[in-house]
Amino acid sequence: MINILFAATDDLWRDYESPLKRALEAAGVAANLRRDHGAEVTDYIIFGPGGPVDDFTPFTRCKAVLNLWAGVEKITQNKTLTQPLCRMVDPSLTNAMVEWVVGHTMRHHLGMDAHIHGQDGIWRNDVYPPIAADRPVTILGIGALGAACGQALHQLGFPVTGWSRSPKDIPNMRCLHGDDGLNTALSGAQIVVLLLPMTAQTENTLNAARLAMLAPGAFIINPGRGPLIDDAALLAALETGQVAHATLDVFRTEPLPQDHVFWGHPQITVTPHIAATTRPDTAARVIAENIAGHENGAPLQNRVDRGRGY
Ligand code: NAP
């Protein structure tokens, strides 16, 4: 029998207790899942932000910390964490992100706002969108989420360019990497989707110089992390029309303060970090199968490289 400590908030325990117990049983893991295991007897920690564990030092027997979220920037800053860390890669979360990105891409591509807000009796049939094949889309970050979004956008006919840290060869998209690759990826892009993790290297990836490389009137869609964009540069680019509209799901400060300039800005759409929320049933299966595999000698899945920060 292994001891699994659920170290997250009360709300998450309510959502996850039953799915985790079911998933552990289905994966054949004999486990005692509790919120109050002592550090010295804990074999695995299921971790969520805002939970009770800040200091991982006493967890000397712990074989892995399994994060409930895909983004790990908060926990990777914790210097007491020396145990292996796994991030969440969950098929439902990936599908949710694909739906959100495709939905917001199509909104901008089709110019839906003009019709939703323009029911004024005037028949303007001289303005219509290009077909997707004439609308280049660039995705910054082509890991689990960015690559899946790229495939869906390709299916719809968009020419997709993806950018990553290391060289990649992903079907149906032009894959670029490194600094030169970023310049090429952004040059002339009409829609840019940010799905990079938050690390020291990715902060302000979209700065003034890089926003200037986009096609005039480009659209920005950011479900990655707020600090990936230089906010002041974005506001300036919206002002000149270099960027037509930004759809932002993530922010430097969350919740986004009520008096923040982004709220109510006519060229910004704020969504409250809901692009892809972890779903308990499927996430519980991912965690249970990871523990089951590890107990049977397999390497941990979705391990975070602490050196890279993601
Ligand atoms: P992932 O699989 O780790 O992919 C990250 C991608 O970013 C990889 O392609 C990686 O390159 C690239 N990358 C990292 N650092 C880079 C750098 N310095 N330069 C260029 N490329 C770099 O992560 P994921 O699961 O797709 O998730 C991506 C992010 O989405 C998460 O970190 C999180 O911030 C965000 N997220 C948001 C929500 C939401 O609801 N808004 C939900 C889930 C996740 P390599 O391929 O070369 O490693």
Short mmCIF file of C-alpha atoms and ligand atoms in Angstrom, two decimals:
data_model
loop_
_atom_site.label_atom_id
_atom_site.label_comp_id
_atom_site.label_asym_id
_atom_site.label_seq_id
_atom_site.Cartn_x
_atom_site.Cartn_y
_atom_site.Cartn_z
CA MET A 1 0.00 0.00 0.00
CA ILE A 2 1.45 3.39 -1.02
CA ASN A 3 0.62 6.69 0.68
CA ILE A 4 -0.47 9.55 -1.59
CA LEU A 5 -0.81 13.03 -0.11
CA PHE A 6 -3.33 15.33 -1.80
CA ALA A 7 -1.75 18.76 -1.24
CA ALA A 8 -4.17 21.24 -2.80
CA THR A 9 -7.12 23.39 -1.76
CA ASP A 10 -10.44 22.21 -0.25
CA ASP A 11 -12.25 22.93 -3.53
CA LEU A 12 -9.89 20.72 -5.48
CA TRP A 13 -10.19 17.92 -2.92
CA ARG A 14 -13.96 18.02 -3.40
CA ASP A 15 -13.52 17.74 -7.17
CA TYR A 16 -10.70 15.19 -7.22
CA GLU A 17 -11.21 12.79 -4.29
CA SER A 18 -13.67 10.43 -6.00
CA PRO A 19 -12.14 10.54 -9.51
CA LEU A 20 -8.68 9.86 -8.06
CA LYS A 21 -9.86 6.96 -5.92
CA ARG A 22 -11.67 5.45 -8.92
CA ALA A 23 -8.70 5.98 -11.23
CA LEU A 24 -6.16 4.53 -8.76
CA GLU A 25 -8.30 1.42 -8.33
CA ALA A 26 -8.76 1.09 -12.11
CA ALA A 27 -4.98 1.41 -12.59
CA GLY A 28 -4.41 -1.34 -10.03
CA VAL A 29 -2.68 0.91 -7.50
CA ALA A 30 -3.26 -0.05 -3.86
CA ALA A 31 -3.10 3.42 -2.36
CA ASN A 32 -4.08 5.31 0.73
CA LEU A 33 -5.07 8.76 -0.62
CA ARG A 34 -5.39 11.35 2.15
CA ARG A 35 -4.86 15.01 2.92
CA ASP A 36 -3.02 14.45 6.19
CA HIS A 37 -0.22 11.94 5.64
CA GLY A 38 2.92 12.83 7.57
CA ALA A 39 5.88 13.87 5.40
CA GLU A 40 7.94 10.84 6.50
CA VAL A 41 5.36 8.32 5.19
CA THR A 42 4.34 10.08 1.95
CA ASP A 43 5.22 8.22 -1.29
CA TYR A 44 3.70 10.67 -3.82
CA ILE A 45 2.32 14.21 -3.60
CA ILE A 46 -0.52 15.39 -5.82
CA PHE A 47 0.05 19.12 -5.86
CA GLY A 48 -2.11 22.14 -6.60
CA PRO A 49 -1.38 25.84 -6.09
CA GLY A 50 -2.53 27.38 -2.81
CA GLY A 51 -2.33 24.03 -0.98
CA PRO A 52 -0.72 23.27 2.39
CA VAL A 53 2.78 22.20 1.26
CA ASP A 54 5.42 24.92 0.82
CA ASP A 55 8.43 23.08 2.16
CA PHE A 56 9.22 19.78 0.43
CA THR A 57 12.37 19.13 2.52
CA PRO A 58 10.75 16.73 5.04
CA PHE A 59 9.29 14.54 2.26
CA THR A 60 12.37 12.36 2.11
CA ARG A 61 10.55 9.23 0.90
CA CYS A 62 8.48 11.00 -1.78
CA LYS A 63 9.09 9.53 -5.25
CA ALA A 64 7.37 12.27 -7.28
CA VAL A 65 5.28 15.43 -7.09
CA LEU A 66 2.42 15.33 -9.59
CA ASN A 67 1.18 18.77 -10.52
CA LEU A 68 -2.52 19.25 -11.27
CA TRP A 69 -1.79 22.07 -13.75
CA ALA A 70 0.09 22.12 -17.06
CA GLY A 71 1.94 25.33 -16.10
CA VAL A 72 4.64 24.79 -13.48
CA GLU A 73 6.31 28.21 -13.12
CA LYS A 74 5.20 28.69 -9.50
CA ILE A 75 6.35 25.31 -8.21
CA THR A 76 9.65 25.33 -10.12
CA GLN A 77 10.61 28.47 -8.18
CA ASN A 78 10.38 26.50 -4.91
CA LYS A 79 14.00 25.80 -3.93
CA THR A 80 12.98 23.10 -1.42
CA LEU A 81 11.60 20.90 -4.21
CA THR A 82 14.25 18.33 -5.11
CA GLN A 83 11.88 15.45 -5.83
CA PRO A 84 10.95 14.68 -9.48
CA LEU A 85 8.14 16.95 -10.69
CA CYS A 86 5.55 15.97 -13.32
CA ARG A 87 3.28 18.45 -15.03
CA MET A 88 -0.25 17.78 -16.26
CA VAL A 89 -0.70 16.61 -19.83
CA ASP A 90 -4.35 15.62 -20.06
CA PRO A 91 -6.24 14.80 -23.27
CA SER A 92 -9.34 16.74 -22.14
CA LEU A 93 -7.26 19.79 -21.27
CA THR A 94 -5.60 19.58 -24.70
CA ASN A 95 -9.00 19.33 -26.43
CA ALA A 96 -10.27 22.28 -24.42
CA MET A 97 -7.30 24.37 -25.51
CA VAL A 98 -7.78 23.38 -29.15
CA GLU A 99 -11.46 24.42 -28.98
CA TRP A 100 -10.63 27.75 -27.32
CA VAL A 101 -7.83 28.60 -29.76
CA VAL A 102 -9.82 27.56 -32.83
CA GLY A 103 -12.86 29.50 -31.58
CA HIS A 104 -10.96 32.73 -31.03
CA THR A 105 -8.96 32.29 -34.25
CA MET A 106 -12.19 31.89 -36.23
CA ARG A 107 -13.75 34.92 -34.54
CA HIS A 108 -10.92 37.12 -35.75
CA HIS A 109 -10.46 35.37 -39.09
CA LEU A 110 -14.13 35.74 -40.03
CA GLY A 111 -14.48 39.23 -38.55
CA MET A 112 -17.50 38.02 -36.59
CA ASP A 113 -17.62 41.08 -34.34
CA ALA A 114 -18.61 43.35 -37.21
CA HIS A 115 -21.78 41.32 -37.71
CA ILE A 116 -22.54 40.50 -34.07
CA HIS A 117 -22.30 44.18 -33.14
CA GLY A 118 -23.32 45.68 -36.49
CA GLN A 119 -27.00 44.76 -36.93
CA ASP A 120 -27.84 48.25 -38.14
CA GLY A 121 -29.82 47.57 -41.30
CA ILE A 122 -26.93 48.38 -43.66
CA TRP A 123 -26.09 45.68 -46.22
CA ARG A 124 -22.25 45.75 -46.37
CA ASN A 125 -21.50 42.83 -48.69
CA ASP A 126 -18.27 44.29 -50.05
CA VAL A 127 -16.26 43.27 -46.94
CA TYR A 128 -15.65 39.58 -46.49
CA PRO A 129 -12.80 37.52 -45.02
CA PRO A 130 -10.00 35.87 -46.98
CA ILE A 131 -10.06 32.08 -47.04
CA ALA A 132 -7.97 30.41 -44.32
CA ALA A 133 -5.25 29.49 -46.83
CA ASP A 134 -4.48 33.21 -47.15
CA ARG A 135 -4.27 33.81 -43.37
CA PRO A 136 -0.88 32.69 -41.97
CA VAL A 137 -1.02 31.67 -38.32
CA THR A 138 2.05 31.39 -36.08
CA ILE A 139 2.05 29.40 -32.86
CA LEU A 140 4.81 30.21 -30.36
CA GLY A 141 5.35 27.00 -28.38
CA ILE A 142 4.54 23.72 -30.11
CA GLY A 143 4.53 21.30 -27.20
CA ALA A 144 1.53 19.26 -26.08
CA LEU A 145 -0.92 22.14 -26.54
CA GLY A 146 0.58 24.22 -29.35
CA ALA A 147 1.14 21.20 -31.60
CA ALA A 148 -2.48 20.04 -31.14
CA CYS A 149 -3.79 23.53 -31.93
CA GLY A 150 -1.56 23.62 -35.01
CA GLN A 151 -3.05 20.38 -36.33
CA ALA A 152 -6.61 21.65 -35.87
CA LEU A 153 -5.82 24.96 -37.60
CA HIS A 154 -4.13 23.11 -40.45
CA GLN A 155 -7.28 21.01 -40.90
CA LEU A 156 -9.21 24.24 -41.37
CA GLY A 157 -6.79 25.32 -44.10
CA PHE A 158 -4.58 27.86 -42.29
CA PRO A 159 -0.86 27.84 -43.18
CA VAL A 160 0.65 27.13 -39.74
CA THR A 161 4.15 28.02 -38.54
CA GLY A 162 5.29 26.75 -35.15
CA TRP A 163 8.21 27.94 -33.07
CA SER A 164 10.02 26.05 -30.32
CA ARG A 165 13.29 26.05 -28.34
CA SER A 166 14.67 22.90 -29.97
CA PRO A 167 14.33 21.79 -33.63
CA LYS A 168 11.08 19.93 -34.34
CA ASP A 169 9.59 18.03 -37.23
CA ILE A 170 5.81 18.09 -36.83
CA PRO A 171 3.60 17.22 -39.81
CA ASN A 172 1.37 19.91 -41.33
CA MET A 173 3.31 22.89 -40.03
CA ARG A 174 6.49 24.79 -40.81
CA CYS A 175 8.67 24.26 -37.73
CA LEU A 176 11.19 26.93 -36.71
CA HIS A 177 13.32 27.40 -33.63
CA GLY A 178 15.83 29.74 -32.03
CA ASP A 179 16.15 33.53 -32.39
CA ASP A 180 16.36 33.57 -36.21
CA GLY A 181 13.45 31.18 -36.36
CA LEU A 182 11.38 33.52 -34.20
CA ASN A 183 11.94 36.46 -36.54
CA THR A 184 10.92 34.35 -39.54
CA ALA A 185 7.92 32.92 -37.66
CA LEU A 186 6.63 36.39 -36.80
CA SER A 187 7.35 38.11 -40.13
CA GLY A 188 4.04 38.65 -41.85
CA ALA A 189 2.02 36.52 -39.40
CA GLN A 190 -1.63 37.61 -39.30
CA ILE A 191 -2.59 35.63 -36.20
CA VAL A 192 -0.17 34.74 -33.37
CA VAL A 193 -1.06 32.21 -30.69
CA LEU A 194 1.17 32.07 -27.59
CA LEU A 195 1.51 28.65 -25.96
CA LEU A 196 4.94 28.97 -24.37
CA PRO A 197 5.60 28.21 -20.71
CA MET A 198 6.59 31.05 -18.39
CA THR A 199 10.37 30.91 -17.88
CA ALA A 200 13.17 33.46 -17.56
CA GLN A 201 13.80 33.02 -21.32
CA THR A 202 10.20 33.47 -22.49
CA GLU A 203 9.29 36.68 -20.62
CA ASN A 204 8.41 39.50 -23.07
CA THR A 205 8.79 37.23 -26.09
CA LEU A 206 6.33 39.54 -27.85
CA ASN A 207 8.00 42.94 -27.35
CA ALA A 208 7.74 46.11 -29.42
CA ALA A 209 10.32 45.03 -32.01
CA ARG A 210 8.66 41.68 -32.54
CA LEU A 211 5.14 43.08 -32.67
CA ALA A 212 6.41 45.32 -35.48
CA MET A 213 7.34 42.22 -37.54
CA LEU A 214 3.72 41.04 -37.78
CA ALA A 215 1.43 41.83 -40.68
CA PRO A 216 -0.28 45.18 -40.03
CA GLY A 217 -3.62 44.61 -38.31
CA ALA A 218 -2.55 41.25 -36.82
CA PHE A 219 -4.43 39.43 -34.06
CA ILE A 220 -2.81 38.13 -30.86
CA ILE A 221 -4.28 35.20 -28.94
CA ASN A 222 -2.58 34.48 -25.60
CA PRO A 223 -3.65 31.47 -23.56
CA GLY A 224 0.01 30.81 -22.50
CA ARG A 225 1.05 33.15 -19.67
CA GLY A 226 0.65 36.91 -19.19
CA PRO A 227 4.35 37.86 -18.99
CA LEU A 228 5.02 36.40 -22.46
CA ILE A 229 3.83 39.78 -23.81
CA ASP A 230 5.22 43.23 -23.00
CA ASP A 231 1.92 44.88 -22.00
CA ALA A 232 3.02 48.45 -22.75
CA ALA A 233 4.25 47.42 -26.21
CA LEU A 234 0.96 45.65 -26.88
CA LEU A 235 -1.08 48.71 -25.91
CA ALA A 236 1.08 50.87 -28.18
CA ALA A 237 0.68 48.43 -31.08
CA LEU A 238 -3.11 48.40 -30.58
CA GLU A 239 -3.10 52.19 -30.60
CA THR A 240 -1.37 52.37 -34.00
CA GLY A 241 -3.43 49.49 -35.44
CA GLN A 242 -0.32 47.34 -35.97
CA VAL A 243 -2.26 44.88 -33.79
CA ALA A 244 -5.99 44.95 -34.48
CA HIS A 245 -7.13 42.97 -31.45
CA ALA A 246 -5.71 40.86 -28.62
CA THR A 247 -7.61 38.04 -26.95
CA LEU A 248 -5.96 37.42 -23.58
CA ASP A 249 -6.72 34.58 -21.17
CA VAL A 250 -3.70 35.06 -18.88
CA PHE A 251 -2.18 38.09 -17.16
CA ARG A 252 0.77 39.26 -15.09
CA THR A 253 -1.61 39.67 -12.14
CA GLU A 254 -4.52 37.25 -11.76
CA PRO A 255 -7.34 37.87 -11.17
CA LEU A 256 -6.88 40.85 -13.49
CA PRO A 257 -7.51 43.91 -11.24
CA GLN A 258 -10.92 45.51 -11.79
CA ASP A 259 -9.40 48.86 -12.77
CA HIS A 260 -6.90 47.36 -15.24
CA VAL A 261 -6.78 49.09 -18.62
CA PHE A 262 -7.34 45.76 -20.40
CA TRP A 263 -10.90 45.53 -19.10
CA GLY A 264 -13.14 47.48 -21.42
CA HIS A 265 -10.39 48.21 -23.97
CA PRO A 266 -12.22 48.08 -27.31
CA GLN A 267 -9.42 46.06 -28.95
CA ILE A 268 -8.84 43.60 -26.10
CA THR A 269 -10.94 40.62 -25.10
CA VAL A 270 -10.28 39.37 -21.57
CA THR A 271 -11.15 35.80 -20.65
CA PRO A 272 -10.48 34.81 -17.02
CA HIS A 273 -7.86 32.03 -17.39
CA ILE A 274 -10.43 29.51 -18.57
CA ALA A 275 -8.95 28.50 -21.92
CA ALA A 276 -8.17 24.98 -20.72
CA THR A 277 -8.97 24.01 -17.18
CA THR A 278 -7.78 20.62 -15.92
CA ARG A 279 -10.71 18.14 -15.92
CA PRO A 280 -10.81 15.90 -12.82
CA ASP A 281 -11.88 12.62 -14.47
CA THR A 282 -9.23 12.54 -17.17
CA ALA A 283 -6.55 14.23 -15.06
CA ALA A 284 -7.10 11.65 -12.29
CA ARG A 285 -6.53 8.87 -14.84
CA VAL A 286 -3.31 10.52 -16.05
CA ILE A 287 -1.99 10.75 -12.47
CA ALA A 288 -3.05 7.22 -11.52
CA GLU A 289 -1.48 5.71 -14.63
CA ASN A 290 1.73 7.65 -14.05
CA ILE A 291 1.96 6.31 -10.48
CA ALA A 292 1.05 2.78 -11.59
CA GLY A 293 3.71 2.82 -14.30
CA HIS A 294 6.35 4.19 -11.96
CA GLU A 295 5.54 1.58 -9.31
CA ASN A 296 6.06 -1.05 -12.03
CA GLY A 297 9.46 0.34 -12.99
CA ALA A 298 8.56 2.66 -15.90
CA PRO A 299 10.03 6.18 -16.06
CA LEU A 300 7.75 8.99 -14.86
CA GLN A 301 5.72 10.63 -17.67
CA ASN A 302 5.65 14.40 -18.35
CA ARG A 303 8.66 15.11 -16.15
CA VAL A 304 9.64 18.73 -15.79
CA ASP A 305 13.25 19.54 -16.65
CA ARG A 306 14.21 21.81 -13.76
CA GLY A 307 17.13 23.28 -15.74
CA ARG A 308 14.84 24.42 -18.59
CA GLY A 309 12.06 25.44 -16.18
CA TYR A 310 9.27 23.58 -18.00
P1 NAP B 1 4.99 21.98 -23.33
O1 NAP B 1 4.48 20.69 -23.89
O2 NAP B 1 6.08 21.95 -22.32
O3 NAP B 1 5.43 22.88 -24.59
C1 NAP B 1 6.11 24.07 -24.43
C2 NAP B 1 6.58 24.56 -25.79
O4 NAP B 1 7.22 25.83 -25.62
C3 NAP B 1 7.61 23.62 -26.43
O5 NAP B 1 7.43 23.60 -27.83
C4 NAP B 1 8.92 24.31 -26.08
O6 NAP B 1 10.00 24.06 -26.95
C5 NAP B 1 8.51 25.76 -26.19
N1 NAP B 1 9.47 26.62 -25.48
C6 NAP B 1 9.77 26.64 -24.16
N2 NAP B 1 10.73 27.56 -23.89
C7 NAP B 1 11.04 28.13 -25.08
C8 NAP B 1 11.96 29.11 -25.48
N3 NAP B 1 12.78 29.73 -24.60
N4 NAP B 1 12.03 29.43 -26.79
C9 NAP B 1 11.23 28.81 -27.70
N5 NAP B 1 10.33 27.85 -27.39
C10 NAP B 1 10.24 27.52 -26.10
O7 NAP B 1 3.80 22.81 -22.67
P2 NAP B 1 2.22 22.70 -22.97
O8 NAP B 1 1.62 21.59 -22.22
O9 NAP B 1 2.01 22.77 -24.44
O10 NAP B 1 1.71 24.05 -22.27
C11 NAP B 1 2.20 25.33 -22.69
C12 NAP B 1 1.75 26.39 -21.70
O11 NAP B 1 0.35 26.63 -21.83
C13 NAP B 1 1.89 26.02 -20.22
O12 NAP B 1 3.22 26.17 -19.77
C14 NAP B 1 0.96 27.01 -19.56
O13 NAP B 1 1.65 28.20 -19.29
C15 NAP B 1 -0.10 27.26 -20.64
N6 NAP B 1 -1.43 26.72 -20.27
C16 NAP B 1 -2.47 27.59 -20.16
C17 NAP B 1 -3.73 27.13 -19.84
C18 NAP B 1 -4.91 28.07 -19.78
O14 NAP B 1 -6.00 27.66 -19.38
N7 NAP B 1 -4.76 29.31 -20.17
C19 NAP B 1 -3.94 25.76 -19.64
C20 NAP B 1 -2.85 24.90 -19.75
C21 NAP B 1 -1.59 25.40 -20.08
P3 NAP B 1 10.63 22.58 -27.08
O15 NAP B 1 9.56 21.81 -27.85
O16 NAP B 1 11.85 22.76 -27.86
O17 NAP B 1 10.82 22.05 -25.70
#
